[in-house]
Structure formats: C-alpha cells, structure tokens
PDB file of C-alpha atoms in Angstrom:
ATOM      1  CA  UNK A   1      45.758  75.148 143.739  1.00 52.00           C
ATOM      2  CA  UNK A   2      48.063  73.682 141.594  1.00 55.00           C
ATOM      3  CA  UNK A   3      48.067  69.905 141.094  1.00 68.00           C
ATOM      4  CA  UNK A   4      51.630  69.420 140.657  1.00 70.00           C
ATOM      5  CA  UNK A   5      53.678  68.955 144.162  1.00 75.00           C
ATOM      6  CA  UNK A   6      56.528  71.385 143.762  1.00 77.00           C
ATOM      7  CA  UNK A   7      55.766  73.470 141.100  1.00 79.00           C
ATOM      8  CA  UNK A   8      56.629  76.862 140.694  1.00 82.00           C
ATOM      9  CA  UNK A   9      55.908  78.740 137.630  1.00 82.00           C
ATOM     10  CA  UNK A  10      58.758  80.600 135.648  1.00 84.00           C
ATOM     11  CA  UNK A  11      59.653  84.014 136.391  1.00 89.00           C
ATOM     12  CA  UNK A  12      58.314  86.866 134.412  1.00 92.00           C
ATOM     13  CA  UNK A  13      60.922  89.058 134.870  1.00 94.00           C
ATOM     14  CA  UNK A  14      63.703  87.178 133.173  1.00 92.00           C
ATOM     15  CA  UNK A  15      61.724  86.441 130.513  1.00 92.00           C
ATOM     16  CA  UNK A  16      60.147  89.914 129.598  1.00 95.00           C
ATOM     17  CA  UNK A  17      63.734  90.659 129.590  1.00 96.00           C
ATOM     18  CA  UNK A  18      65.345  88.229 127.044  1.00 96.00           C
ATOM     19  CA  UNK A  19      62.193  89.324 124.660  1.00 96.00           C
ATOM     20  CA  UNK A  20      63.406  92.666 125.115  1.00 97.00           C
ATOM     21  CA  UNK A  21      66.916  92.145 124.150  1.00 97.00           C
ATOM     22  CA  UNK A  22      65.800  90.331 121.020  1.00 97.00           C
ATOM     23  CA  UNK A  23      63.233  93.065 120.683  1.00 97.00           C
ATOM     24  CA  UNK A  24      66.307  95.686 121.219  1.00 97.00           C
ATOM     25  CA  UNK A  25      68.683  93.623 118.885  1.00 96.00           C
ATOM     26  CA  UNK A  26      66.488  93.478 115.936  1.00 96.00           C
ATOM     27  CA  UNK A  27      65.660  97.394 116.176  1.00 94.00           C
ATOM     28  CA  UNK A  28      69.412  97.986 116.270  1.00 90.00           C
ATOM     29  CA  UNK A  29      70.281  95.945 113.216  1.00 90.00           C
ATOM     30  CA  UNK A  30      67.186  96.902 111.528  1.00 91.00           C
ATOM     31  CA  UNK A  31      68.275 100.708 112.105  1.00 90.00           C
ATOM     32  CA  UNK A  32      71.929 100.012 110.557  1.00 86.00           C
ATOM     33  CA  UNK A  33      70.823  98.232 107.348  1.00 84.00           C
ATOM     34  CA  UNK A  34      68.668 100.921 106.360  1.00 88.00           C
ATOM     35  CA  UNK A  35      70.129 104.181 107.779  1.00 88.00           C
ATOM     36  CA  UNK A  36      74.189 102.620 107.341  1.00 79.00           C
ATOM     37  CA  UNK A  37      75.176 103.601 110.415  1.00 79.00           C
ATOM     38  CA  UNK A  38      77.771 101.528 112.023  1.00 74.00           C
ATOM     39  CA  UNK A  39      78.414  99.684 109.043  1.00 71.00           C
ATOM     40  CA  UNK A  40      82.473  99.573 107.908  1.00 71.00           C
ATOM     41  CA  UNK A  41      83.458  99.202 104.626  1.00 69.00           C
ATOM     42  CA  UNK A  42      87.172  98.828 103.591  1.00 67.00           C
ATOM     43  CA  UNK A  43      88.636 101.186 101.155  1.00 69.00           C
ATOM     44  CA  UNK A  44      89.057  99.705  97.775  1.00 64.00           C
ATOM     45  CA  UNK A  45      92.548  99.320  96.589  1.00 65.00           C
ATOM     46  CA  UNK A  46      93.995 100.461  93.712  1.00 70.00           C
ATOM     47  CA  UNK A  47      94.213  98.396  91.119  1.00 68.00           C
ATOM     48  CA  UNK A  48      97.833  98.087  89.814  1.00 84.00           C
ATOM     49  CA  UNK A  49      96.428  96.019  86.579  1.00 88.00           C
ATOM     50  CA  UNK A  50      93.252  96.453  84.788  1.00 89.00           C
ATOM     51  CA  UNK A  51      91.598  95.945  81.683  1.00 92.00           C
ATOM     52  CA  UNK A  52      87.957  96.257  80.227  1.00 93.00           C
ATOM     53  CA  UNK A  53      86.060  92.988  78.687  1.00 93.00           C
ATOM     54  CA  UNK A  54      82.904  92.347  76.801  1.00 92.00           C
ATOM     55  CA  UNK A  55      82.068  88.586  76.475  1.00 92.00           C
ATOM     56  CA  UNK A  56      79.926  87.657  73.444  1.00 91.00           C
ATOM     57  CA  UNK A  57      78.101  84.781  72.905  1.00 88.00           C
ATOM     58  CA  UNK A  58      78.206  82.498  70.062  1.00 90.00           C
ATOM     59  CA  UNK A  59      76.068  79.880  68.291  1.00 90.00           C
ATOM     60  CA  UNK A  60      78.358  77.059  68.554  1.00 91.00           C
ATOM     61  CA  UNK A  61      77.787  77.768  73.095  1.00 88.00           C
ATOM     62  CA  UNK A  62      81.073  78.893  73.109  1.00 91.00           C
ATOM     63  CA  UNK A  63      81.820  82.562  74.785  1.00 90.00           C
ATOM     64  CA  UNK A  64      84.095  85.097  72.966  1.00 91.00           C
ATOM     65  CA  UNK A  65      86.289  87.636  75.109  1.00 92.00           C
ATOM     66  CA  UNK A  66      86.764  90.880  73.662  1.00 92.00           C
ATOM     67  CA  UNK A  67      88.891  93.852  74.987  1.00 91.00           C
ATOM     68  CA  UNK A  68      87.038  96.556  75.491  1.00 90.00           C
ATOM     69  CA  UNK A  69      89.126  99.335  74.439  1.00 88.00           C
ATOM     70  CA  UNK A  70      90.200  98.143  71.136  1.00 89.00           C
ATOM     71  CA  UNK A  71      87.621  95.367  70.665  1.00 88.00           C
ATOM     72  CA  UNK A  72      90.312  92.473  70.006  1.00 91.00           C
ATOM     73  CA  UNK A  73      89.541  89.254  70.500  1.00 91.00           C
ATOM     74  CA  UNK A  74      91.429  87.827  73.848  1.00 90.00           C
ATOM     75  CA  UNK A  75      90.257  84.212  73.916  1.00 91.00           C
ATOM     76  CA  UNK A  76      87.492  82.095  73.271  1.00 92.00           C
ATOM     77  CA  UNK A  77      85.781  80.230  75.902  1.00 90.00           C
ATOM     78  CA  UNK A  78      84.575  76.770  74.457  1.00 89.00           C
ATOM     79  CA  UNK A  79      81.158  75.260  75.230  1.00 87.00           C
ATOM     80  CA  UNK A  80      80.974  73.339  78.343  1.00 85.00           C
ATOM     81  CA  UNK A  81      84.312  74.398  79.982  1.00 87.00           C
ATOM     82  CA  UNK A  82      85.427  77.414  81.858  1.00 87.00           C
ATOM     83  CA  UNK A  83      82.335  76.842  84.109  1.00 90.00           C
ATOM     84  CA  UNK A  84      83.396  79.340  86.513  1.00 93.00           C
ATOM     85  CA  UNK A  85      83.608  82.137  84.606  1.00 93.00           C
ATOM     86  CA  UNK A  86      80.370  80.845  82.752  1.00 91.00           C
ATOM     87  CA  UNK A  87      78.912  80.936  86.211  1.00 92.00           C
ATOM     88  CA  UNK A  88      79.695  84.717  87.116  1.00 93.00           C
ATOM     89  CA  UNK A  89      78.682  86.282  84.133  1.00 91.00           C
ATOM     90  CA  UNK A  90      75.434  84.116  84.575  1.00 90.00           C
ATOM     91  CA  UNK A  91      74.819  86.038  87.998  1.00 91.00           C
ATOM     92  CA  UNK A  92      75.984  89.343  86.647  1.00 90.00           C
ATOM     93  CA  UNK A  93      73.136  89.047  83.672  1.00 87.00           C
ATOM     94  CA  UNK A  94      70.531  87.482  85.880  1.00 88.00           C
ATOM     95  CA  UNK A  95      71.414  91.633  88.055  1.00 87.00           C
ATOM     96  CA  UNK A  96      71.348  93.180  85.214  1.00 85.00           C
ATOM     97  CA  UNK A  97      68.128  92.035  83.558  1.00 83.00           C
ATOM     98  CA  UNK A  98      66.395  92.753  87.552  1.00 81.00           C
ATOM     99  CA  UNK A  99      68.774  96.061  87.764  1.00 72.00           C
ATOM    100  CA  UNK A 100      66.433  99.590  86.745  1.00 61.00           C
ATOM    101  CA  UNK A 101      68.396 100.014  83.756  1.00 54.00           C
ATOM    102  CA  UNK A 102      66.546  96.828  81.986  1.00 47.00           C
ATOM    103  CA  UNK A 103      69.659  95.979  80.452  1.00 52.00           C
ATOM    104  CA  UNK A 104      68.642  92.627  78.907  1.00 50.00           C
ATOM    105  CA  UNK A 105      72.088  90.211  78.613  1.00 51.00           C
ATOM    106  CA  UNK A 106      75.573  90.179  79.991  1.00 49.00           C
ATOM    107  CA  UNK A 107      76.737  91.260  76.601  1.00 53.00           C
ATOM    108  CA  UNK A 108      75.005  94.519  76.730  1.00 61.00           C
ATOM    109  CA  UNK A 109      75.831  97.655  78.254  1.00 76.00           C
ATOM    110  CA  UNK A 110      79.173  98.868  80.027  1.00 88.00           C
ATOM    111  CA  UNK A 111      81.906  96.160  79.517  1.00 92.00           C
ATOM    112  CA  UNK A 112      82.907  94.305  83.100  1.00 93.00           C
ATOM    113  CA  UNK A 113      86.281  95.422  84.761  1.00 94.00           C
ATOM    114  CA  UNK A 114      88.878  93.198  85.650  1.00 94.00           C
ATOM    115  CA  UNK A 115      91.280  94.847  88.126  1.00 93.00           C
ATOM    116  CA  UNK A 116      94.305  92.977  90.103  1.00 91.00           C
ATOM    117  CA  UNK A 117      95.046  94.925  92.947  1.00 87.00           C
ATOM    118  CA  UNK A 118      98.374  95.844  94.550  1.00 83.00           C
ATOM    119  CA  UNK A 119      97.447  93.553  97.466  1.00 83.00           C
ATOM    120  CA  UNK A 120      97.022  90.442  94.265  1.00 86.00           C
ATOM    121  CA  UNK A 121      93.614  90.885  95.032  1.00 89.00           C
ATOM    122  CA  UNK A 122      91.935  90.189  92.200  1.00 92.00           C
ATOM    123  CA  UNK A 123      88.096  91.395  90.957  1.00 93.00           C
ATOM    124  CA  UNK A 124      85.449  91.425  88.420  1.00 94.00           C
ATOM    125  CA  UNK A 125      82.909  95.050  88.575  1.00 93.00           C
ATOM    126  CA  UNK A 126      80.033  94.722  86.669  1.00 91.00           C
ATOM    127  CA  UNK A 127      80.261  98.330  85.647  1.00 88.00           C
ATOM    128  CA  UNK A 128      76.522  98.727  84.892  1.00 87.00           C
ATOM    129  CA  UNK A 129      75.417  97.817  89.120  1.00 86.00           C
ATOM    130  CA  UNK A 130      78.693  98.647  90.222  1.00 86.00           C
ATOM    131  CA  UNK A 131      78.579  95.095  91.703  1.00 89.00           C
ATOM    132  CA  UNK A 132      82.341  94.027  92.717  1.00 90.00           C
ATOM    133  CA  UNK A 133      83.303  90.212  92.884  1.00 92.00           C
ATOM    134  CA  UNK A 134      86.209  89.239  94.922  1.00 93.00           C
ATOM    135  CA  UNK A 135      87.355  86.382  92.841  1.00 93.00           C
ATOM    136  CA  UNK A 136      90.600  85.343  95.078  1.00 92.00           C
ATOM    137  CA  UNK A 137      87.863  84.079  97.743  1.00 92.00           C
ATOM    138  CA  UNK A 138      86.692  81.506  95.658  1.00 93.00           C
ATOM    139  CA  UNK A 139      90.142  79.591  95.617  1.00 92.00           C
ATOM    140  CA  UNK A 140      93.701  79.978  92.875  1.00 92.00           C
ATOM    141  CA  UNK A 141      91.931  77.308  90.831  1.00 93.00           C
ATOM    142  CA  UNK A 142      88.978  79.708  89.914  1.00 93.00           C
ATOM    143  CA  UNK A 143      90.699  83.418  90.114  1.00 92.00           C
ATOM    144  CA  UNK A 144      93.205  81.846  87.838  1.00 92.00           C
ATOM    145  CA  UNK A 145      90.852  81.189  84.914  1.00 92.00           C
ATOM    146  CA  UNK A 146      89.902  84.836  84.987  1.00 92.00           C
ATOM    147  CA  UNK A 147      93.679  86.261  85.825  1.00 92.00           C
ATOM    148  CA  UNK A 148      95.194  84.466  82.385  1.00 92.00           C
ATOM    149  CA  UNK A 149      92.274  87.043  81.043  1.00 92.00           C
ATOM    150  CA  UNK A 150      94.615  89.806  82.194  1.00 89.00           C
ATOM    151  CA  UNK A 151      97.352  88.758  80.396  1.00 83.00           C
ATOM    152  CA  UNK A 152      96.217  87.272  77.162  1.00 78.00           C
ATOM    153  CA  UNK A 153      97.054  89.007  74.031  1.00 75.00           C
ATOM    154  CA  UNK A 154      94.690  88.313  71.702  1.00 62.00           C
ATOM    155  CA  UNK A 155      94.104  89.443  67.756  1.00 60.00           C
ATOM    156  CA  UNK A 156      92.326  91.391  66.343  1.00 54.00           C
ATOM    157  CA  UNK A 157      88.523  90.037  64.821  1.00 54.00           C
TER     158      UNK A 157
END
C-alpha cells in the first residue's frame, strides 16, 4: 500500500495518448520536409525591373559594382559603410563556398540578380544556388540601399 493518504496515480491512457500525438506530429512533418508534400510555395512574380551585378572587391575594403551585361562600373561601395549589402553578399559567399559547385568567393561564378517585381517586391538570386532574398522584409531603410543599385548609371571602367 501506498503511503500517501489520497493518492491516485496518473492515468495511462491519457498519457500514452499525448506521446502518440507528438509521436504522430513529428512523423507527419518529418514526411513533408523530405517527400514535399503539403508544402505551398507562392508563384514567383515577374519581375518588371531587373538587372545582373558582379561585386568585386578591392584593396582599399571598398566593394565595386559592376553590371553584368556590359561590365560598367555602377557604384562603389566604400569600406565600412553599406553594411547591409556587405552583409548579404557575406551569406551568399559563405553558400557558395559550402554549395557542390566549390565556387570559392562571391565574386566568382554567375553574377547575382536583382529583380523588382510588379508587386515592388524587391530581390537578390544568387544565380549559382538559386537562393532568392526577399529584401523588402528587412525594412525601406535596407531594400533601399540595394534598389538605388537598379537605377544607377554608372561608367564604363
């Protein structure tokens, strides 16, 4: 006997149960990452404004901006400002080293298209994963450094 007045031990039942659900849920979610079942993904719009970079960088730390298609010079990005952008090309070359094509910098390889969509959304693609960057979600402040990249001119090197 027990030597606790009152006691009465947890049911089974219930338990075994809630295991099972968790059990259940985990199998479920398991099954859609790898299989993709279930899983929605919104059609990409099309992009009413685009335009191909390649970003070199220099000596002095700065970053040089380069148009793709005619290889003019759009900007330069001095040393220690434009941290954003800085900051996405530093996770698109940290993919692409780890990506199976062993491309070794963010310099190298397919240049990185910037696209504004019809819906102003605007995006980076690192054209060598095929990773996409929403940059809108990260506030006007930051999509705005890389939208006056759509529009600058540039010259010629």
């Amino acid at each position: 006997m027990n030597q606790f007045v009152g006691y009465r031990p947890f049911p089974r039942l219930p338990l075994f149960a809630a295991g099972g659900l968790v059990v259940f849920a985990l199998l479920l979610v398991s099954i859609g990452r790898l299989t993709g079942a279930g899983v929605y993904r919104a059609p990409a719009p099309a992009a009413s404004i685009s335009r191909d970079l390649r970003f070199e960088d220099r000596a002095d730390g700065s970053v040089a901006v380069f148009d793709a298609s005619n290889n003019t010079e759009v900007t330069v990005l001095s040393a220690g400002a434009n941290g954003f952008i800085r900051g996405v090309l530093r996770s698109f070359a940290r993919e692409r080293r780890a990506d199976d094509a062993a491309i070794t910098t963010a310099t190298a390889g397919p240049p990185f298209r910037l696209q504004l969509g019809e819906d102003s959304a605007l995006s980076i693609e690192d054209r060598a994963t095929g990773r996409v960057v929403e940059l809108n979600a990260f506030g006007e402040t930051n999509s705005g450094a890389f939208a006056k990249l759509l529009t600058e001119k540039g010259s010629a090197p």
